[in-house]
CSV table of C-alpha atoms and ligand atoms in Angstrom, one decimal:
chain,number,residue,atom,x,y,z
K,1,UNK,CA,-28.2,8.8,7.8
K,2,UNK,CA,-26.2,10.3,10.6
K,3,UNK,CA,-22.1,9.3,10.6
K,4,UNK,CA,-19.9,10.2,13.7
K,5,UNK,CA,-16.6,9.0,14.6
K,6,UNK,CA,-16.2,6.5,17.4
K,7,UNK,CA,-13.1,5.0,18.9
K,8,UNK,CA,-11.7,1.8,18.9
K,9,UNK,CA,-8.8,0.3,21.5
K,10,UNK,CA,-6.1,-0.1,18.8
K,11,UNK,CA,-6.4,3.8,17.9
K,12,UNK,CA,-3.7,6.2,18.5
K,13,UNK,CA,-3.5,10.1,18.3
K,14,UNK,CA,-0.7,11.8,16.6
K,15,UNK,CA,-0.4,15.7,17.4
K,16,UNK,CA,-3.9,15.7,18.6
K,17,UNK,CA,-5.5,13.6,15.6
K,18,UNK,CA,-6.9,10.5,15.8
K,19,UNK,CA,-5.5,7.6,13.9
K,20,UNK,CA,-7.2,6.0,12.3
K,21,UNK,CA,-10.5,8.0,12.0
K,22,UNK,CA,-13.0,5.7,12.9
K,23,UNK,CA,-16.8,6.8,11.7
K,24,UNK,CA,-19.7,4.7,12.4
K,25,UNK,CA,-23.4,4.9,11.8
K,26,UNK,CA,-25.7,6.0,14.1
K,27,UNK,CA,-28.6,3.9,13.0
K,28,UNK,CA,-29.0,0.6,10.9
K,29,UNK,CA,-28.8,2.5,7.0
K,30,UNK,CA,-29.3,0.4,3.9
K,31,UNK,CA,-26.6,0.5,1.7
K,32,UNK,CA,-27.9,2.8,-0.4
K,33,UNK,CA,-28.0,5.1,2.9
K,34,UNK,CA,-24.3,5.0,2.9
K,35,UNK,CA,-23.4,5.3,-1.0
K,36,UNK,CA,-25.2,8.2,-0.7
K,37,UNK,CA,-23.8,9.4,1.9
K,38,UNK,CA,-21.1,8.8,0.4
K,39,UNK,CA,-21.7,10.7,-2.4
K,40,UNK,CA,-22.8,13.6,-0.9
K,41,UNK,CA,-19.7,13.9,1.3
K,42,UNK,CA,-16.8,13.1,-1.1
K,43,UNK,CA,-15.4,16.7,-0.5
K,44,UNK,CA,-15.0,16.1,3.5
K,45,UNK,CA,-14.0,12.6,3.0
K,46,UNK,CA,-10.6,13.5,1.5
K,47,UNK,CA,-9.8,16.4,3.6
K,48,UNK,CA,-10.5,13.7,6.6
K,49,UNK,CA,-8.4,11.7,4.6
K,50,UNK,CA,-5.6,14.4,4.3
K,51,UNK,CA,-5.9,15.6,8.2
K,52,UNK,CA,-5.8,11.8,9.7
K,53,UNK,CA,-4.5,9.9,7.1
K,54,UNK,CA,-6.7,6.6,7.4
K,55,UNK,CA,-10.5,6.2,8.0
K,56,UNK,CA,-12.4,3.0,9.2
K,57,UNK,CA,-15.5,2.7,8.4
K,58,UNK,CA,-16.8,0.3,11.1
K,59,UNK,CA,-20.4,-1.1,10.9
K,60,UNK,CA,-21.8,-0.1,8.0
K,61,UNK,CA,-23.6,-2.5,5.9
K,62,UNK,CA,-21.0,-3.4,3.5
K,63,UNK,CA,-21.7,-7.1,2.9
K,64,UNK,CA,-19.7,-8.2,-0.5
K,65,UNK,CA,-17.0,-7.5,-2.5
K,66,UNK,CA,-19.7,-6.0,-5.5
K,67,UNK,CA,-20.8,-3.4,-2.7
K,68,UNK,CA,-17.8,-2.6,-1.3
K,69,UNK,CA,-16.9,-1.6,-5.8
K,70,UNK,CA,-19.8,0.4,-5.3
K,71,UNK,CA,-18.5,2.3,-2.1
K,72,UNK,CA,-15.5,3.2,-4.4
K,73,UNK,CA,-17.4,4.3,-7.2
K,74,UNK,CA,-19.6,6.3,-4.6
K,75,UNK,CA,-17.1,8.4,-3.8
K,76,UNK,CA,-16.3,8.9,-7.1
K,77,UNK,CA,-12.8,7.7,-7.2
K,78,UNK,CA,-10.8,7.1,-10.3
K,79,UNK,CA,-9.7,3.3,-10.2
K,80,UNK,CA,-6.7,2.9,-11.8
K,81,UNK,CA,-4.7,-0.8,-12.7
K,82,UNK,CA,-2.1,-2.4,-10.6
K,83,UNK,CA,0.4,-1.9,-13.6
K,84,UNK,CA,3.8,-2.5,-11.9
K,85,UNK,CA,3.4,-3.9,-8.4
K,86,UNK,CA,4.9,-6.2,-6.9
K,87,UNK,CA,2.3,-9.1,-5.8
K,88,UNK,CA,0.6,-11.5,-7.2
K,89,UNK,CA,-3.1,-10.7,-7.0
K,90,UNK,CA,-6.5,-12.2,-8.3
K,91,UNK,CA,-9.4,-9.8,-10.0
K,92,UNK,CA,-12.9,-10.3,-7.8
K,93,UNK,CA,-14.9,-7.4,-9.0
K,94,UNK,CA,-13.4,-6.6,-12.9
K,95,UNK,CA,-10.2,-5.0,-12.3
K,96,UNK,CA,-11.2,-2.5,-9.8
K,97,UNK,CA,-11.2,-5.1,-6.9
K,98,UNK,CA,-8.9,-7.3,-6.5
K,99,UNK,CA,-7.1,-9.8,-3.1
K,100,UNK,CA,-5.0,-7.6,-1.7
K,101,UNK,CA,-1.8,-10.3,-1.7
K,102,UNK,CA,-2.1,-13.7,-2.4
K,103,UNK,CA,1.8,-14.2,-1.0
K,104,UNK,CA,2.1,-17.1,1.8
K,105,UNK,CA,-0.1,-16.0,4.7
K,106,UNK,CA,3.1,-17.7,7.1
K,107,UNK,CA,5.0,-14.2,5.6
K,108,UNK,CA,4.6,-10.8,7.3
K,109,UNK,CA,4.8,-7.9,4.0
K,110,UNK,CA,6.5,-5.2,5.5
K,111,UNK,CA,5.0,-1.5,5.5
K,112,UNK,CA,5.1,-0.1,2.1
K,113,UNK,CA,3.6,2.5,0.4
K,114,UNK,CA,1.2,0.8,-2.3
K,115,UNK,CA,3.2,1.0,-5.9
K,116,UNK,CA,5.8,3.2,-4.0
K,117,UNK,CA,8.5,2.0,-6.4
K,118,UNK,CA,6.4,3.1,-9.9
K,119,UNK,CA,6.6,6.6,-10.6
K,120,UNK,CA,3.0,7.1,-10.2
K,121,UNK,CA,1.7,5.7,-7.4
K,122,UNK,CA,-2.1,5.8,-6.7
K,123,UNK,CA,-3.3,8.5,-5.0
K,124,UNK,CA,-5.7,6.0,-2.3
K,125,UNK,CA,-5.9,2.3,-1.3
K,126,UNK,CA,-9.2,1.1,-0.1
K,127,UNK,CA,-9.2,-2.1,1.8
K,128,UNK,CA,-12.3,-4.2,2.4
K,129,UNK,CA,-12.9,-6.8,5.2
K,130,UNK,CA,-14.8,-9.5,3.0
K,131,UNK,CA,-13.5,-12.5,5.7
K,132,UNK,CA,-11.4,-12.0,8.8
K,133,UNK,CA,-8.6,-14.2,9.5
K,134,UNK,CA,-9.1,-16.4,12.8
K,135,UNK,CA,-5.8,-15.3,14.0
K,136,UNK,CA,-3.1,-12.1,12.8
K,137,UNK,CA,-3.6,-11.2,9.8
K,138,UNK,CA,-4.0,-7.5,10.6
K,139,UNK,CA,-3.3,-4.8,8.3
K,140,UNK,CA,-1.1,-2.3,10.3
K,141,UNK,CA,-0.9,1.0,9.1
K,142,UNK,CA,1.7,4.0,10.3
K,143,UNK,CA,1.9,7.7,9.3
K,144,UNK,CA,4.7,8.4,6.9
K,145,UNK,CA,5.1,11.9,8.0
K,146,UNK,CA,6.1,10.4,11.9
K,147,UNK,CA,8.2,7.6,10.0
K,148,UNK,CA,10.4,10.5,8.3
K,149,UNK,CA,10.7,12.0,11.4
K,150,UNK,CA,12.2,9.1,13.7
K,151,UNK,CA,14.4,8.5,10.7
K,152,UNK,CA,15.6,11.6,10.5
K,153,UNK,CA,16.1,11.2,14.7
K,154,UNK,CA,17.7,7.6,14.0
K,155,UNK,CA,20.2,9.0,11.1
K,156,UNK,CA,20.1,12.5,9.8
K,157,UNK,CA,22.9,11.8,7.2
K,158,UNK,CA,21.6,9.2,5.6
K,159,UNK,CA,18.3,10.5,5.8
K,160,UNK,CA,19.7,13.5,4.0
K,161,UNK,CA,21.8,11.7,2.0
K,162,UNK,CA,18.7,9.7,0.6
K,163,UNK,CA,16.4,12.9,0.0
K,164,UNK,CA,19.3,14.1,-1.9
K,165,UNK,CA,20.1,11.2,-3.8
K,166,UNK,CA,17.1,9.0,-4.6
K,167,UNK,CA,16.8,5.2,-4.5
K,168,UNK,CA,16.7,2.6,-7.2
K,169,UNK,CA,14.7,-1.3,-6.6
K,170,UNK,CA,16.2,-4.4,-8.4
K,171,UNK,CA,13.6,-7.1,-8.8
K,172,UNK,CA,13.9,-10.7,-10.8
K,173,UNK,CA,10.3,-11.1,-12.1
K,174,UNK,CA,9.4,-14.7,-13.0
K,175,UNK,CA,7.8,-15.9,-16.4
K,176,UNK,CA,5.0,-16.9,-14.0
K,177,UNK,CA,3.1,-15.5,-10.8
K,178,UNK,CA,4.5,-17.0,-8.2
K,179,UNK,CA,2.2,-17.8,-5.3
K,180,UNK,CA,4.7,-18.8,-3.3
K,181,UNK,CA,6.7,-15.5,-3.0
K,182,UNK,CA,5.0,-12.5,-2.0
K,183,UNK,CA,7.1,-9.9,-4.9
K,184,UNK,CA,6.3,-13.3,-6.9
K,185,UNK,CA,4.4,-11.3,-9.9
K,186,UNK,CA,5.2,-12.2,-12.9
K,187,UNK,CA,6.4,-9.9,-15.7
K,188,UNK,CA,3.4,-10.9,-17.7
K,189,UNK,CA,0.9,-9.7,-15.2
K,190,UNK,CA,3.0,-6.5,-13.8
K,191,UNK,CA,3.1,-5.6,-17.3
K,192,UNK,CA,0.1,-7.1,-18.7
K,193,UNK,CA,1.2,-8.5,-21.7
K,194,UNK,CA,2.8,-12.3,-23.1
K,195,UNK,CA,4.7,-10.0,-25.2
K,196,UNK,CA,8.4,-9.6,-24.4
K,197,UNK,CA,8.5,-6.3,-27.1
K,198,UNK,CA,5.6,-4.7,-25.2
K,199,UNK,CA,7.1,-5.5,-21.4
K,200,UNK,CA,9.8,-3.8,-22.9
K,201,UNK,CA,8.1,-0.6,-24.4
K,202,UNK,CA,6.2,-0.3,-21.4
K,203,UNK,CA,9.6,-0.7,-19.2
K,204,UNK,CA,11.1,2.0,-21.2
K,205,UNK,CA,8.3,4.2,-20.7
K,206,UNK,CA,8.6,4.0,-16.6
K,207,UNK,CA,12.4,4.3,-17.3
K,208,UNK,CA,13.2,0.8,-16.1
K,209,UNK,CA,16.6,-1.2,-17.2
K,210,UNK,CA,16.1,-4.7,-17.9
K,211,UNK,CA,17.8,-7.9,-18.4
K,212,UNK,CA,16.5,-10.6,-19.8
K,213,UNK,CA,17.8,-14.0,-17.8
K,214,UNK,CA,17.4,-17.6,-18.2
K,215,UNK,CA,14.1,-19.3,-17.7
K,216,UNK,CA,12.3,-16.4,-19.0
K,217,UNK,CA,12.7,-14.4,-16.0
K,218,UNK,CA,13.1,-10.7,-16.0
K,219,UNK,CA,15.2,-8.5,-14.3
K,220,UNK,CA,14.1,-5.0,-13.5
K,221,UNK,CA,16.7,-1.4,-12.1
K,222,UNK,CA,14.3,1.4,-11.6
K,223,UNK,CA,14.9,4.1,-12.7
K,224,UNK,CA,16.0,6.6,-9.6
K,225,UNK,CA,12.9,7.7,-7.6
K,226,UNK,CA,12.3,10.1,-4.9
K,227,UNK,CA,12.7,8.3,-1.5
K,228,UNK,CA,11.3,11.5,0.9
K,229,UNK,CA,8.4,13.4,-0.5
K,230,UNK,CA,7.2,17.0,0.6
K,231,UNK,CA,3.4,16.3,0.6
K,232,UNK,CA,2.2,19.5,-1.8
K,233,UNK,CA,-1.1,19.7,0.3
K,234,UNK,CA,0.2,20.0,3.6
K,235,UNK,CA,4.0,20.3,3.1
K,236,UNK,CA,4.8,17.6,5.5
K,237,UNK,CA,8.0,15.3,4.6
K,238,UNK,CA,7.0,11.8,4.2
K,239,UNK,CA,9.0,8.3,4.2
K,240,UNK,CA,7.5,7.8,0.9
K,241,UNK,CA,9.9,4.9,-0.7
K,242,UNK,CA,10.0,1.0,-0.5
K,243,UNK,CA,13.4,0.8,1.4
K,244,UNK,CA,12.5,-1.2,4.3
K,245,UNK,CA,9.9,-3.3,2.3
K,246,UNK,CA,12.6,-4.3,-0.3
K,247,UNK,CA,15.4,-4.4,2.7
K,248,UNK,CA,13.6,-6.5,5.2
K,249,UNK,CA,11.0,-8.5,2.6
K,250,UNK,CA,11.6,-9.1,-1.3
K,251,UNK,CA,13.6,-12.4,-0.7
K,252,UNK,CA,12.5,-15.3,-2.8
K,253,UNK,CA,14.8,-18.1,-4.8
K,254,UNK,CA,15.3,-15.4,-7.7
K,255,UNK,CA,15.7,-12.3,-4.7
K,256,UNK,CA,18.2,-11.5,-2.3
K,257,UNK,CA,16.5,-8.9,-0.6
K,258,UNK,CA,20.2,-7.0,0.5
K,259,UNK,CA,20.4,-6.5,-3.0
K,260,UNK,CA,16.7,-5.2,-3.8
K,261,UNK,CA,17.7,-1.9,-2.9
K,262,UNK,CA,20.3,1.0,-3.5
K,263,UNK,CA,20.8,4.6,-2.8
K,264,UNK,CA,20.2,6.9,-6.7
K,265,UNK,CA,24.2,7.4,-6.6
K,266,UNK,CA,24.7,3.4,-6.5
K,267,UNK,CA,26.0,3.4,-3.0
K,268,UNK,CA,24.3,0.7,-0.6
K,269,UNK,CA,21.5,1.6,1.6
K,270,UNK,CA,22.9,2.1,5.3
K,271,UNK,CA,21.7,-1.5,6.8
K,272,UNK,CA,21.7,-0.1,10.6
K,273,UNK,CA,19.1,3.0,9.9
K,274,UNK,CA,17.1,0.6,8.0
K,275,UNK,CA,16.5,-1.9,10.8
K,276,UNK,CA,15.8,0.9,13.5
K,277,UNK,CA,13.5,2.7,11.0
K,278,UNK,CA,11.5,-1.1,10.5
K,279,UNK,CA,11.7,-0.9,14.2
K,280,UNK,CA,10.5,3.0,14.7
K,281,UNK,CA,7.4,1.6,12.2
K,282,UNK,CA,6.4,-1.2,14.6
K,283,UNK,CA,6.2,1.1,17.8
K,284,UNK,CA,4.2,3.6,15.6
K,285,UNK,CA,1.7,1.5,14.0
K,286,UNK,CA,-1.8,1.3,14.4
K,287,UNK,CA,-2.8,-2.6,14.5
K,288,UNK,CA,-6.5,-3.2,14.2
K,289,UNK,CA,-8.7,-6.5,14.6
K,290,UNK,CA,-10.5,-6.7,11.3
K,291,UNK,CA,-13.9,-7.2,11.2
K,292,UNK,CA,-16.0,-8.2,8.3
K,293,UNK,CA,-17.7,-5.7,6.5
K,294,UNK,CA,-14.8,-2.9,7.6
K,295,UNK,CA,-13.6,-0.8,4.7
K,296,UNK,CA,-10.3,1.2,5.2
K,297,UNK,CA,-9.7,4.3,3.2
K,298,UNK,CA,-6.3,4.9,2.7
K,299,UNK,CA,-4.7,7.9,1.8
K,300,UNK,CA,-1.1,6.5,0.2
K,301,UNK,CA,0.7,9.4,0.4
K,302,UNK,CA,0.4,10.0,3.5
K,303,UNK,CA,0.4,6.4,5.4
K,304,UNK,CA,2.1,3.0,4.9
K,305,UNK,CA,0.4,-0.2,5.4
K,306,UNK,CA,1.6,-3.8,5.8
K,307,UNK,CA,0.0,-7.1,6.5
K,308,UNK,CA,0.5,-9.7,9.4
K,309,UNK,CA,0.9,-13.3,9.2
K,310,UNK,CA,-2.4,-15.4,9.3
K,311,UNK,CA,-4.0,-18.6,9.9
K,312,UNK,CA,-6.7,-20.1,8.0
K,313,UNK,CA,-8.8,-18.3,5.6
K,314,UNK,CA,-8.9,-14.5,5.0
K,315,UNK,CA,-9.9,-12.4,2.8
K,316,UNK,CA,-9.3,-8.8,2.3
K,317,UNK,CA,-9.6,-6.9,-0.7
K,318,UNK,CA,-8.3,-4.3,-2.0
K,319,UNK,CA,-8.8,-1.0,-4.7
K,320,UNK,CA,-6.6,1.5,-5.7
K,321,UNK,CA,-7.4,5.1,-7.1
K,322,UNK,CA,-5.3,7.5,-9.1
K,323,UNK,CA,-7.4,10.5,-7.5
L,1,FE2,FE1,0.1,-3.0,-0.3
């Protein structure tokens, strides 16, 4: 099977590299064609991964959730649980596929870095194309590296300040998933467990305060994490925090999104380099029509990804790896 990268309208070029890379095949393979493939080019497929950031895999024949798990395993990637994110999602595949967000399709969810709030995020997110939406319901991606720079433009002091310092989320979890929020994952399902004792243990262990409030919901402080990150592999300075995703999107009736996020030293985030920085994201962003059968390999240290609002039925689903 031959593979060679092809462009599509939405695609930009940052410092003469595409983004995404898009590959397609040159014939009509079998599946098995491209797990092996696959397989045989896992090397190159991460350092594609690490010089663009993103690649689309556009028309290969990837026709159901069960093949798009094999396409993971194929590359040999280590799956790893959701433990600690913030949506409520359903498991298609066993626990290595699951919906990518089943928040309200009427609600954007603002660029994030998956898990960026944990303190070990996964290392990839894979996205597959299963069903399209009719209308929106893109999932725009943006290179962290270029985020970090316009903020740094936009407001070196409190860029600074936050490299020095850190940040810290505040979340109220409910006793329930809540569908109807998208950070509406329950403490039982972020921590996988009915047990308050074990929520707790497991809390302790990711260095997370907690309060217990009434209703059986759960409040969560982080403990202080990173907010810029100096990718090891290619020294570049990413935007690798939740900041603008907390600022601008974890509102629900337990969340006041103002409050979801502070600077390590407890000071408040600076509101106006947050907006412009949400801003500098949605000039940056690569936007691309989803069609079914597209997987999207993500490397998450290196680029953000968000969702747009939708009509009608969609469904994307998503993987995670910790390597
Ligand atoms: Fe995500």
């Amino acid at each position: 099977m031959q593979v060679r990268a092809t462009e599509i309208s939405e695609q930009k070029t940052f410092e003469g590299k595409a983004f995404p890379l898009v590959l397609t095949p040159d014939n009509q393979p079998s599946l098995e064609d491209f797990l092996n493939w696959l397989a045989k080019n896992k090397g190159q497929v991460r350092e594609q991964l690490l010089e663009h950031g993103a690649i689309l895999f556009r028309d290969f024949p990837i026709e159901s959730p069960e093949a798009f798990a094999q396409v993971v395993d194929a590359g040999e990637f280590e799956p790893m649980p959701y433990l600690g994110g913030a949506a409520p999602r359903d498991g298609v595949v066993g626990k290595k596929v699951l919906t990518s967000n089943n928040s309200p399709s009427s609600e954007p969810i603002p660029f994030h870095h998956e898990m960026a709030q944990v303190p070990n995020p996964p290392s990839y997110i894979f996205f597959y194309c299963d069903l399209p939406a009719e209308e929106g319901g893109a999932t725009p991606i943006v290179l962290s590296q270029q985020v970090y720079n316009r903020f740094h433009a936009i407001d070196a002091d409190f860029a600074e300040k936050l490299e020095d310092v850190g940040v810290k989320y505040v979340r109220v979890m409910p006793s329930e998933d809540d569908p109807s929020s998208a950070i509406g994952r329950s403490w039982r399902s972020t921590f996988l467990t009915d047990n308050r004792a074990e929520a707790e243990e497991k809390m302790q262990a990711l260095g997370t305060i907690w309060e217990w409030l009434d209703g059986d919901n759960l409040r969560t402080t982080t403990a202080v994490i990173p907010a810029i990150r100096t990718d090891a592999r290619n020294g570049q300075k990413t935007f690798f925090n939740s900041v603008v995703a907390a600022y601008t999107g974890w509102v629900d009736e337990r969340n006041d999104p103002t409050q979801a996020v502070r600077c390590g030293d407890d000071s408040p985030v600076d509101e106006e380099a947050v907006l412009a920085t949400a801003a500098a994201m949605k000039e940056d962003c690569v936007s691309f029509k989803w069609k079914k059968g597209d997987v999207l390999f993500i490397d998450n240290a290196l680029v953000m990804h968000s969702r747009q609002p939708f009509d009608g039925p969609r469904r994307i689903l998503a993987s995670i790896a910790r390597s």
